[in-house]
Short mmCIF file of C-alpha atoms and ligand atoms in Angstrom, two decimals:
data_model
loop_
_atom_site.label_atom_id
_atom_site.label_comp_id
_atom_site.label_asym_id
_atom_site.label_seq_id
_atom_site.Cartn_x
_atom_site.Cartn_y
_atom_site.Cartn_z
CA UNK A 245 7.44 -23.32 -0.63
CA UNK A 246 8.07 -25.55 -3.58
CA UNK A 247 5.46 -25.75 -5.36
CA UNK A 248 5.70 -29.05 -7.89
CA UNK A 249 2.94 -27.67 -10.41
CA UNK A 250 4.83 -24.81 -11.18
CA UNK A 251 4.44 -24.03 -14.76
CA UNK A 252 7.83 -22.64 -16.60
CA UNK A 253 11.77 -23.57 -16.07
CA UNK A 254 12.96 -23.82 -12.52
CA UNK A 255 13.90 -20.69 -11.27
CA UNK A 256 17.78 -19.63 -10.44
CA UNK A 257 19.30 -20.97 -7.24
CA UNK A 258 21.45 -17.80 -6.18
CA UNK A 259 21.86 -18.69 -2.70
CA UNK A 260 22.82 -22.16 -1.88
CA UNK A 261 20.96 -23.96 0.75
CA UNK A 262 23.22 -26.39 3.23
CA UNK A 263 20.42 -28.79 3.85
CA UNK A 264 18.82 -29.85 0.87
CA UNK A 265 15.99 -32.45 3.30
CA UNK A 266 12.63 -31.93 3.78
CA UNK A 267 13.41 -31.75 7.50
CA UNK A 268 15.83 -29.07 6.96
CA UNK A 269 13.95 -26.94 4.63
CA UNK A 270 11.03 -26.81 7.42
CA UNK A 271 13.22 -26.32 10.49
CA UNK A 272 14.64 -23.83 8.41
CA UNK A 273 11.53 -22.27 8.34
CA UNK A 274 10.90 -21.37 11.80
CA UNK A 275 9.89 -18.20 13.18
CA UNK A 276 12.22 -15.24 13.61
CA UNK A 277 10.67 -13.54 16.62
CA UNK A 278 12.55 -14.21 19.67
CA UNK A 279 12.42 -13.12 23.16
CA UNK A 280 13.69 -9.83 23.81
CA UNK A 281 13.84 -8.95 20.13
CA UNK A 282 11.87 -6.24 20.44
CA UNK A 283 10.09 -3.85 17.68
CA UNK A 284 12.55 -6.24 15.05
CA UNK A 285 11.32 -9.50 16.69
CA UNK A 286 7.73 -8.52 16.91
CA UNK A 287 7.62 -7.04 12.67
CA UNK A 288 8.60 -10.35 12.10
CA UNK A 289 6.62 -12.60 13.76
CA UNK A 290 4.76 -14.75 11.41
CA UNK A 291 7.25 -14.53 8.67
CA UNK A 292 8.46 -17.53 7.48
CA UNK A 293 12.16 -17.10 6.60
CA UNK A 294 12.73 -18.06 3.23
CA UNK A 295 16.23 -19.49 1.44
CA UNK A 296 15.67 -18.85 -2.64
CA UNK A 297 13.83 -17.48 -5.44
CA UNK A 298 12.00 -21.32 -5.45
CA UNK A 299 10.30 -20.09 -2.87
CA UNK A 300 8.53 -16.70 -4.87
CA UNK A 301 6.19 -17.07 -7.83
CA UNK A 302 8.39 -16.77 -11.26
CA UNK A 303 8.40 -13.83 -13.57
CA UNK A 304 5.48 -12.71 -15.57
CA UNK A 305 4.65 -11.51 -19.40
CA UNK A 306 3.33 -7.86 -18.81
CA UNK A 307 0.16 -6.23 -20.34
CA UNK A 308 0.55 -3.43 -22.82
CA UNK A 309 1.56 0.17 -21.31
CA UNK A 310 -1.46 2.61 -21.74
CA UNK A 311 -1.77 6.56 -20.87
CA UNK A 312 -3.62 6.54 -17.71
CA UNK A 313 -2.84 3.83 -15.21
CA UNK A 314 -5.20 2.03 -13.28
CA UNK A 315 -5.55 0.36 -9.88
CA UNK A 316 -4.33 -3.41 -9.68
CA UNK A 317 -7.15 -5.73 -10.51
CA UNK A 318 -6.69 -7.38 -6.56
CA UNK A 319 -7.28 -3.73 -5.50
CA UNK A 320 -11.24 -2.47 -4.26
CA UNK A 321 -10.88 0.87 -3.29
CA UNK A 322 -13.58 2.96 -2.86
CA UNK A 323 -15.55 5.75 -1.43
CA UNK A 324 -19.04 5.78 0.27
CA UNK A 325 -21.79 7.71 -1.11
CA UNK A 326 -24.61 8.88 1.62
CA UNK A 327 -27.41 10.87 2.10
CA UNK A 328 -26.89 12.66 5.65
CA UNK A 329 -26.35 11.74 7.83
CA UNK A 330 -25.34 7.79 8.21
CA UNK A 331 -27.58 6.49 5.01
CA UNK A 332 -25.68 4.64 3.47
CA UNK A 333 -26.38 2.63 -0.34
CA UNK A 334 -28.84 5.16 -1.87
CA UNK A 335 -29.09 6.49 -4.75
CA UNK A 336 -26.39 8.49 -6.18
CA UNK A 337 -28.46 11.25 -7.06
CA UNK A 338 -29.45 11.81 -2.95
CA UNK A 339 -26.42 11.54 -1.89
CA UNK A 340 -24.14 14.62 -0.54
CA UNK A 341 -21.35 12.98 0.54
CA UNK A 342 -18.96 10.66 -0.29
CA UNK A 343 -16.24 9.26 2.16
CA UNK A 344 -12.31 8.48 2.00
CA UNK A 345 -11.69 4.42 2.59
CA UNK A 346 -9.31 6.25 5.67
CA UNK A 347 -8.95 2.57 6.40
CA UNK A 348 -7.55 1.28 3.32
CA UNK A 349 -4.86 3.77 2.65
CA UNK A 350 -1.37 3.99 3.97
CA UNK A 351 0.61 7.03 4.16
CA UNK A 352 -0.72 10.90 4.38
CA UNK A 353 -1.78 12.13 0.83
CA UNK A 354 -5.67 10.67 -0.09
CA UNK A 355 -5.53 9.74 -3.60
CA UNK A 356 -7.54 12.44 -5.95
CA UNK A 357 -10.05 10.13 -6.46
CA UNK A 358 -10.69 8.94 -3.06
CA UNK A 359 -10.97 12.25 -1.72
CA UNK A 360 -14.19 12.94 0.34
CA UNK A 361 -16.90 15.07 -1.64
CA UNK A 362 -19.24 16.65 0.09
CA UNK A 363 -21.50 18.99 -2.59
CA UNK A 364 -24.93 20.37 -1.87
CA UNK A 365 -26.47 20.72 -5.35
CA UNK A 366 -24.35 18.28 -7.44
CA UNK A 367 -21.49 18.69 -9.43
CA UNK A 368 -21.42 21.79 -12.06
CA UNK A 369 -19.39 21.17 -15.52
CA UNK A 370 -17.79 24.53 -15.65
CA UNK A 371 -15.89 25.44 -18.88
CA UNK A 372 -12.61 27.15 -17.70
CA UNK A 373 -12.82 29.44 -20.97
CA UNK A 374 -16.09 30.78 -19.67
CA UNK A 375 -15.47 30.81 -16.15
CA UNK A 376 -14.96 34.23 -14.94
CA UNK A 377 -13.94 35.36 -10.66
CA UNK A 378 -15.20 38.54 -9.95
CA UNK A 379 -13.23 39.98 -6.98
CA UNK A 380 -15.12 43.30 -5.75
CA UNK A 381 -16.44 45.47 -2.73
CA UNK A 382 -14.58 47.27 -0.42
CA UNK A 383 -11.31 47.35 -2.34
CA UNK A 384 -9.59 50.55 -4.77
CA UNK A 385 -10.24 47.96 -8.17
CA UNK A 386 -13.12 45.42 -9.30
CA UNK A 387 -11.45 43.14 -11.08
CA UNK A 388 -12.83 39.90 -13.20
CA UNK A 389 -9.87 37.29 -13.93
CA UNK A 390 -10.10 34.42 -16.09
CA UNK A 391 -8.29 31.17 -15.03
CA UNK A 392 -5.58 31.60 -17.87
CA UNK A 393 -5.18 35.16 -15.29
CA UNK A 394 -4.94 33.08 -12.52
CA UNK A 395 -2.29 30.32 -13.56
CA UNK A 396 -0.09 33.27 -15.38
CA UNK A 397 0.12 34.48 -11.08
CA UNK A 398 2.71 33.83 -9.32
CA UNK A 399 1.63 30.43 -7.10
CA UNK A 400 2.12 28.08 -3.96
CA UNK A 401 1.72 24.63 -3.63
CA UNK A 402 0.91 23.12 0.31
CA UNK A 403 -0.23 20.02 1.45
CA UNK A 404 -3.44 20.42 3.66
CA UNK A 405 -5.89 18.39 5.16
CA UNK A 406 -10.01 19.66 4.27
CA UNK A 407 -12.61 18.23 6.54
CA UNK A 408 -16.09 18.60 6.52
CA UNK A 409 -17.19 20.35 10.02
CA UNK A 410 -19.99 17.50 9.93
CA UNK A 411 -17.17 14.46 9.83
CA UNK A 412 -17.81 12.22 13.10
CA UNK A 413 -21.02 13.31 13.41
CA UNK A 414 -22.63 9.54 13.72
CA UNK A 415 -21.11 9.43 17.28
CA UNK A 416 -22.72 12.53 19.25
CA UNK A 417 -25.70 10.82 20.62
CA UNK A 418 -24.74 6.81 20.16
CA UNK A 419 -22.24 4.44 18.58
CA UNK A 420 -23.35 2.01 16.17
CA UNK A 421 -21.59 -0.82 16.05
CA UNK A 422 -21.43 -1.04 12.36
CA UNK A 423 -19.98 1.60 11.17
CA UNK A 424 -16.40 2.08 9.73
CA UNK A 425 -13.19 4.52 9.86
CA UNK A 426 -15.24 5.31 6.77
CA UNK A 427 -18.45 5.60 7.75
CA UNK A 428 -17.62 7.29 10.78
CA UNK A 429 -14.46 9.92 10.35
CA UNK A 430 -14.43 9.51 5.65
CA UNK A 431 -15.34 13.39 6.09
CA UNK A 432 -11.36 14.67 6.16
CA UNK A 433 -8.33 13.97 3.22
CA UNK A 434 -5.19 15.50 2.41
CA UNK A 435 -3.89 16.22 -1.25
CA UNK A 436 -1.05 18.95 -2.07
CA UNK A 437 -3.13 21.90 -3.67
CA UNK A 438 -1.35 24.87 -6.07
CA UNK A 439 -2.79 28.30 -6.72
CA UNK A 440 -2.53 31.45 -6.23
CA UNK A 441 -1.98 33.13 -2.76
CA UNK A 442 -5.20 35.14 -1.72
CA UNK A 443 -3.19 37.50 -0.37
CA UNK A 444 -1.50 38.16 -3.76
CA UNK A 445 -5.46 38.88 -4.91
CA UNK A 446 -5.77 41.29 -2.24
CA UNK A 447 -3.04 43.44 -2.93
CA UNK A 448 -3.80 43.03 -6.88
CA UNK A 449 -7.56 44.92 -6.08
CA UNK A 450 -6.30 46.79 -3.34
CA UNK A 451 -8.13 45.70 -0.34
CA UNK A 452 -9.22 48.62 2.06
CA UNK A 453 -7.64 48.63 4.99
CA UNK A 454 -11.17 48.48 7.00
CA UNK A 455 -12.03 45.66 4.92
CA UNK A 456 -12.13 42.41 7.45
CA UNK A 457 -13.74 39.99 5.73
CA UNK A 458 -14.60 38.23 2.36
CA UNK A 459 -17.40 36.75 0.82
CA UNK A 460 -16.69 33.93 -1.18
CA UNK A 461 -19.33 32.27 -3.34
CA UNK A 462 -19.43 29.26 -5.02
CA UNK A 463 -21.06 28.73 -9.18
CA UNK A 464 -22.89 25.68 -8.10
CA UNK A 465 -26.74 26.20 -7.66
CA UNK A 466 -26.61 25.79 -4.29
CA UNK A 467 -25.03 28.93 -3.88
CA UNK A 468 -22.68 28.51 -1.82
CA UNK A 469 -21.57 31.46 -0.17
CA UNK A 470 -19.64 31.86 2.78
CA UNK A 471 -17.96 34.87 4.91
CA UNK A 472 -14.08 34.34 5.84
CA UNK A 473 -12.78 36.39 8.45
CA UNK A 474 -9.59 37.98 6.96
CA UNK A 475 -7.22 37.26 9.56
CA UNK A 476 -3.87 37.73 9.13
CA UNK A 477 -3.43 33.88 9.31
CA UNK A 478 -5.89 33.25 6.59
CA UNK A 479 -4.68 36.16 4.35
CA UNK A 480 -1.00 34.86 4.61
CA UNK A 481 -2.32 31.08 4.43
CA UNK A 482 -5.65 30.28 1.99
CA UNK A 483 -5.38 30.08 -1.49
CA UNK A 484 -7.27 30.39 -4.97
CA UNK A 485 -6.39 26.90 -6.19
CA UNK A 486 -6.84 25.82 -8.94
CA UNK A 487 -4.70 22.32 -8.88
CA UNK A 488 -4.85 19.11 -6.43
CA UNK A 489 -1.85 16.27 -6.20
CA UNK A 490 0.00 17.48 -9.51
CA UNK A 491 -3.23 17.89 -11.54
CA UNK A 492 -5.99 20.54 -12.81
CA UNK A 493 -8.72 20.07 -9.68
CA UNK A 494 -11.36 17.42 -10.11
CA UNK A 495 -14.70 18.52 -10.93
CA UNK A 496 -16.02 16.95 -7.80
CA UNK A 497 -13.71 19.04 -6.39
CA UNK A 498 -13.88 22.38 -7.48
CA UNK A 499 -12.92 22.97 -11.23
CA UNK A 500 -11.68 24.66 -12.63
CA UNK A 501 -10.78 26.69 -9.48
CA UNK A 502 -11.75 26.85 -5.55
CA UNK A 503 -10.97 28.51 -2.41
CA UNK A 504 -8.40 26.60 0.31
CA UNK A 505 -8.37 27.93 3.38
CA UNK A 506 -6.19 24.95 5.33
CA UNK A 507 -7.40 24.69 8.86
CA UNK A 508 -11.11 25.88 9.02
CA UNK A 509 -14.20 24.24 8.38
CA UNK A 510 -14.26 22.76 4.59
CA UNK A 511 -17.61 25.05 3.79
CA UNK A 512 -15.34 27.86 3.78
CA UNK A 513 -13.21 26.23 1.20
CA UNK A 514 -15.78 27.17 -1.61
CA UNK A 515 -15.80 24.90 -4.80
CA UNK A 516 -16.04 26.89 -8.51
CA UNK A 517 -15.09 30.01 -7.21
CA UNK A 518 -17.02 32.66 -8.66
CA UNK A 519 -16.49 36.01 -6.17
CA UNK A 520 -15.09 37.40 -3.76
CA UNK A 521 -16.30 40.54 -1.90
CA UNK A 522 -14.72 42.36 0.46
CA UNK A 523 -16.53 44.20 3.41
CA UNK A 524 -16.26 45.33 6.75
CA UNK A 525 -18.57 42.44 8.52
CA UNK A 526 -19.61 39.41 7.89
CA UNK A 527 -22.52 38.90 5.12
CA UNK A 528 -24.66 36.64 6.99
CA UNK A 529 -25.40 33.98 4.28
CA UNK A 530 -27.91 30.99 5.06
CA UNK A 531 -25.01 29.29 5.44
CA UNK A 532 -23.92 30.74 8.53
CA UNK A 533 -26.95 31.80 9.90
CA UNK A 534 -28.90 28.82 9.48
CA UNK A 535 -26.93 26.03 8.13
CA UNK A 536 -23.67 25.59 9.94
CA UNK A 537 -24.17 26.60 13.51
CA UNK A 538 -24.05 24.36 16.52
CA UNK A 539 -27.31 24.46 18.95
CA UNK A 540 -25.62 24.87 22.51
CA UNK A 541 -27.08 22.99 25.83
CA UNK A 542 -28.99 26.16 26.64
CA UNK A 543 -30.83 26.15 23.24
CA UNK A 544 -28.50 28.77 22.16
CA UNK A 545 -26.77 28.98 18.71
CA UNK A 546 -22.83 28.72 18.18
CA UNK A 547 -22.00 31.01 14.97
CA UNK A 548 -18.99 30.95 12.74
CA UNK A 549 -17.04 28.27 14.86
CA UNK A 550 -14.75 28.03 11.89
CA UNK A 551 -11.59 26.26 12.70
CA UNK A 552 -11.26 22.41 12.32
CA UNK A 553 -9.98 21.12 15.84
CA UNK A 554 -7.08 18.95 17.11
CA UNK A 555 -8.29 15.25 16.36
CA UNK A 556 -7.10 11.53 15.18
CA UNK A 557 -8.16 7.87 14.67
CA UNK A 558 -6.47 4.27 14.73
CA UNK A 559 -7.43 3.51 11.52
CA UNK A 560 -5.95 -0.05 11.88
CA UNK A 561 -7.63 -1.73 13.30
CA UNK A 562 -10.33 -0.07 13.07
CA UNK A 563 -14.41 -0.88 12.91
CA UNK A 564 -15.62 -4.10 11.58
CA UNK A 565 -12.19 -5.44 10.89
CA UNK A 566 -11.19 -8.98 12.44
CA UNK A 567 -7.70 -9.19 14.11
CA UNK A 568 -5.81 -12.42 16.18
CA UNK A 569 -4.05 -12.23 19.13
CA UNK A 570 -0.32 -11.61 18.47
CA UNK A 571 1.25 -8.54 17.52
CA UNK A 572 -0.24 -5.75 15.66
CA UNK A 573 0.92 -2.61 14.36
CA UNK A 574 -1.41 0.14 15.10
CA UNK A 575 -1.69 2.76 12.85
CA UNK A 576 -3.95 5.69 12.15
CA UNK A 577 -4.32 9.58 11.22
CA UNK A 578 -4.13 12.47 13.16
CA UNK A 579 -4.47 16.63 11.88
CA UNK A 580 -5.26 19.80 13.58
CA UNK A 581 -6.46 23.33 12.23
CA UNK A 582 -4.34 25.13 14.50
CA UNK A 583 -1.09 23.61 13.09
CA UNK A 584 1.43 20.78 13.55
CA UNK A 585 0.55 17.76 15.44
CA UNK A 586 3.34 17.26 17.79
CA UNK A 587 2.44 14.15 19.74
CA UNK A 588 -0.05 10.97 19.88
CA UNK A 589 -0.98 8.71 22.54
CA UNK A 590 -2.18 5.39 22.31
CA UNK A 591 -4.20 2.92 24.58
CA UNK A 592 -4.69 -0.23 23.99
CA UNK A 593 -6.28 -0.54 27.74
CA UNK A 594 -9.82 1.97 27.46
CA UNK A 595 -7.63 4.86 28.47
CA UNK A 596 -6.31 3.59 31.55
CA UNK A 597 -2.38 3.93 30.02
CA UNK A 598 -1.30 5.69 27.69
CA UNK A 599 2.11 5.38 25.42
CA UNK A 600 3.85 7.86 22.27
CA UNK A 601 3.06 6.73 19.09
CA UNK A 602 5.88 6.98 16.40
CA UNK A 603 4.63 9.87 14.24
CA UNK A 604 6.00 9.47 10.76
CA UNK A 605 8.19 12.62 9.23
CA UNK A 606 8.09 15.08 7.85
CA UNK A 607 4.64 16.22 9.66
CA UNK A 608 3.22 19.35 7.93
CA UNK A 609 1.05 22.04 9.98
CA UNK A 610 -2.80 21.48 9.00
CA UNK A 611 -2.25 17.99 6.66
CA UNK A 612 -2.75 14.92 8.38
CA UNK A 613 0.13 13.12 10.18
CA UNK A 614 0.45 9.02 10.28
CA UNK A 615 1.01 7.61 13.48
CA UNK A 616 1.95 4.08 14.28
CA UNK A 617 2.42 1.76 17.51
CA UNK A 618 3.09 -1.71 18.26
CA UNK A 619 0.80 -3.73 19.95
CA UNK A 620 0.53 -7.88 21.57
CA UNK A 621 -2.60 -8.35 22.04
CA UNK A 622 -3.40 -11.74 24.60
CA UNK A 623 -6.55 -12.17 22.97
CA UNK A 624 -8.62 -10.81 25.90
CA UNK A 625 -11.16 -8.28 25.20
CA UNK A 626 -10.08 -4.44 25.43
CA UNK A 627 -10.31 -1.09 23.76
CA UNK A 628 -8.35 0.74 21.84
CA UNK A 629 -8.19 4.55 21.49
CA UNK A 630 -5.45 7.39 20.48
CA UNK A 631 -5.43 10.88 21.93
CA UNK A 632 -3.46 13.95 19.77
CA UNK A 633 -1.49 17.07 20.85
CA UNK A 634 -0.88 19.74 18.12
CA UNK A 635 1.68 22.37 18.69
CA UNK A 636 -0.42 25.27 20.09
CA UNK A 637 -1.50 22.55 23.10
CA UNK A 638 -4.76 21.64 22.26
CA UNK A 639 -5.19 17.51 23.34
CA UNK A 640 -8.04 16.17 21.64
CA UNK A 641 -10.73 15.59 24.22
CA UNK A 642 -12.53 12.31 25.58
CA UNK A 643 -15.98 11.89 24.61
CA UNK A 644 -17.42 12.90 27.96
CA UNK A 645 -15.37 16.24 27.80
CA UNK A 646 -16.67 17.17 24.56
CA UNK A 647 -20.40 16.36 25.48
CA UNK A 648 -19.45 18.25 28.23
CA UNK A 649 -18.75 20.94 27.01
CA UNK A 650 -21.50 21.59 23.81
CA UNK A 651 -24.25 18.96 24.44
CA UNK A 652 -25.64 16.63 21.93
CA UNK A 653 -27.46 19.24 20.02
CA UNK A 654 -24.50 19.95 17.96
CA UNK A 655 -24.17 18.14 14.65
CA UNK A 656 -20.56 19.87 13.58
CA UNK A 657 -17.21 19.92 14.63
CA UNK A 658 -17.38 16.06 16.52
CA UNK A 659 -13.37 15.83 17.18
CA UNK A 660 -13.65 13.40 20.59
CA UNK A 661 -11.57 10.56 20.75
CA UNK A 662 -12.24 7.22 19.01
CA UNK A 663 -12.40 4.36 20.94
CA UNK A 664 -12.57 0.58 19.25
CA UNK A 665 -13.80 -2.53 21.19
CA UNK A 666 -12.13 -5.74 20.34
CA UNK A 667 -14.25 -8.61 21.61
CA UNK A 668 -12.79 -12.43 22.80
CA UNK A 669 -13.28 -13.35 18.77
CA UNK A 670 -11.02 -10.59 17.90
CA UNK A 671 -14.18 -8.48 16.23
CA UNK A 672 -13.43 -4.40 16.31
CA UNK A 673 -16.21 -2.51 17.04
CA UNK A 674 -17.08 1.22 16.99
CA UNK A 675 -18.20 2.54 20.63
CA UNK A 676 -18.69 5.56 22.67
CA UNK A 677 -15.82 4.80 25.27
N1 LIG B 55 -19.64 25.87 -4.19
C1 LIG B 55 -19.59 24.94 -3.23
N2 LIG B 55 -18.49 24.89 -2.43
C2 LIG B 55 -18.41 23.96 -1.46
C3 LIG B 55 -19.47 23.05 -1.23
C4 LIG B 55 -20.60 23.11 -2.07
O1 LIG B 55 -21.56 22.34 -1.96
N3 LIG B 55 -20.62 24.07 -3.06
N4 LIG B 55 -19.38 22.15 -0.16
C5 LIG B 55 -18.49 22.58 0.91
C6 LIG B 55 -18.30 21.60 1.95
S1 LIG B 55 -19.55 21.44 3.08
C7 LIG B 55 -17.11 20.93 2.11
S2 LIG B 55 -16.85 19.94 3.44
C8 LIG B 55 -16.05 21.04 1.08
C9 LIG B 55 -15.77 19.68 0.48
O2 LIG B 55 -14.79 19.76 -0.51
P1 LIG B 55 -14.48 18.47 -1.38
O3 LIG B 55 -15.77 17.97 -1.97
O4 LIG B 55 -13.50 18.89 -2.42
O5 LIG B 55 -13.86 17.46 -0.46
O6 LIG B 55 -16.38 21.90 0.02
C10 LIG B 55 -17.13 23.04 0.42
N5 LIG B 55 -17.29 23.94 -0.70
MO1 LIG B 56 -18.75 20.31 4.84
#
């Protein structure tokens, strides 16, 4: 649009316009969905078409370049700090998570400082020269490495998704209406990590062939230790990492070096690595004796449920966003720790039909995949929802199935599907289903 206070010269005409009137210029403007356009039509409904650079702002005099970039000024990004579970704006110094704004990204890779934290005794400042890793037990050599040892290794890089085995957790017993993609699923992100294979560890100390698992403890005074089965999928898969997204790891995140092990509960992903033992059962920490089991329906304790399972989330729209009938272009996440997620379903009826989603490429075994679907919505009140296959079969269950199957005792591993309301005022709420 013309706009007659514009400040500067006129900009270029490149394209010439054939009808110069008012009356032109606006029927010119029409919209370019028609019927039977399709995907094409329905993008571009809304868009008014436009005919020359008058009609975008003119060029701008830049700020000065500086070494470390920051967000635009028009961006708020940000995570959520909590004490557990679901209390939200405390104090920083209670809190022991923090959650990814899964709403307010785009793509698959969480940006290093959005990534969810989740620490139980604060963050340690480690100094890499001092920081030692012990690796002993059942193997032929004890061995201490420094990290300069570690990066001189030979390493891999992988994108992987970690999730916290409490991330959904607000939904077991009730939905409140309030809550976010944030508050409700901020528990899982995906970065590209480097390091060093474990397995190249293992055959460095000489693992005994007995030797089935691996404690791995953290230098954080929560002490942090956790058992890891050594399967042959985790010995050919986790690794000592010591960088995230291009970049030394984050203190909040592990510096200067942590366990990966993509797939399983984030827990066993330990943060400033300090050992590793080998033995020939698991050590039977607090952690996995008290702290992260599951109380079954019969009153009975779940133990080392480890793996992260198939799951997913429209993340737009999503909870306590506002939307208008027309078309909409769903989109959300969806990961499993058993591999690849090879399909997602979408309903925008409560479940009643289901259709694909596009699933955008390449999607990586264990990272998170971005799924998108187009959607008219009338205006009357419905539900939306999304349902995810991964490659070994596993379909991500309904809420009913789940509670089903362990109860509401459980606290961890929540990976039902996610339904949205979306009232007559177009308001998108979280509830059970
Ligand atoms: N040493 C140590 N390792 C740790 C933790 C911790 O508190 N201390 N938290 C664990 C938990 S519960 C999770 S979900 C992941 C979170 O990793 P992140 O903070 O990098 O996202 O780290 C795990 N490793
Ligand atoms: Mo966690």
């Amino acid at each position: 649009m013309k706009n007659p206070d514009r400040i500067g010269p006129p900009p270029q005409r490149d394209v010439q316009p054939s009808d110069q009137s008012d009356a032109g210029r606006a029927s010119r403007r029409v919209f370019l969905a028609s019927a039977g356009a399709g995907v094409v039509g329905l993008v571009a409904a809304g868009v008014a078409s436009a005919e020359s650079l008058a009609d975008v702002p003119p060029r701008q005099l830049g700020a000065p370049l500086s070494a470390r970039s920051e967000r635009s000024e028009f961006v708020q990004l940000g995570r959520i700090p909590e004490s557990t579970p679901g209390k939200r704006n405390v104090d920083p110094m209670d809190a022991i998570n923090s959650k990814t704004p899964l709403q307010d990204l785009y793509g698959v890779i969480t940006p290093s400082d959005l990534h969810y934290e989740r620490s139980h005794s604060g963050i340690p400042s480690l100094d890499p020269a001092l920081h030692r890793i012990l690796l002993h037990g059942m193997s032929h050599k004890q061995l201490v490495l420094t990290v300069d040892d570690l990066k001189s290794m030979p390493s891999v890089s992988r994108i992987a998704f970690l999730e916290c085995s409490g991330n959904g957790w607000e939904n077991w017993k009730h939905a409140d209406p309030g809550l976010t993609a944030q508050d409700l699923y901020g528990m899982v992100s995906t970065h590209e990590w480097t390091g060093v294979p474990l397995s190249y560890l293992v055959s460095l100390v000489g693992k005994s062939a007995d030797s089935t698992w691996m404690l791995a403890e953290g230098g954080d005074a929560s002490g942090m230790a956790r058992s890891i089965p050594l399967t042959d999928e985790i010995l050919s898969e986790a690794i000592v990492a010591y960088a995230q997204n291009g970049e030394p790891l984050r203190p909040a995140h592990g510096y200067p070096v942590r366990l990966l092990i993509p797939g399983f509960e984030g827990n066993m992903s330990v943060k400033w690595l300090r050992r590793l033992k080998f033995g020939d059962k698991p050590f039977m920490t607090r952690w996995e004796t008290a702290r992260y089991t599951s109380v079954m329906p019969d009153g009975r304790a779940r133990q080392f449920h480890l793996r992260q399972d198939v799951n997913s989330l429209i993340t737009s729209p999503s909870g306590m966003m506002a939307i208008k009938p027309g078309y909409h272009r769903i989109s959300g996440l969806a990961w499993s720790g058993h591999g690849s997620i090879v399909k997602v379903e979408v309903s925008v009826d409560g479940g009643l039909h289901w259709r694909d989603a596009q699933l955008n490429t390449p999607v990586l075994p264990k990272a998170q995949a971005r799924f998108q679907a187009d959607w008219d919505w009338d205006g009357t009140p419905t539900k939306i929802v999304s349902r995810s296959t991964d490659e070994k079969g596993h379909v991500q269950p309904t809420r009913d199935a789940l509670i089903g199957a362990l109860g509401t005792n459980a606290v961890f591993h929540f990976n039902a599907q996610q339904t949205w309301s979306v009232d007559a005022q177009g308001a998108v709420r979280n509830v059970l289903a």
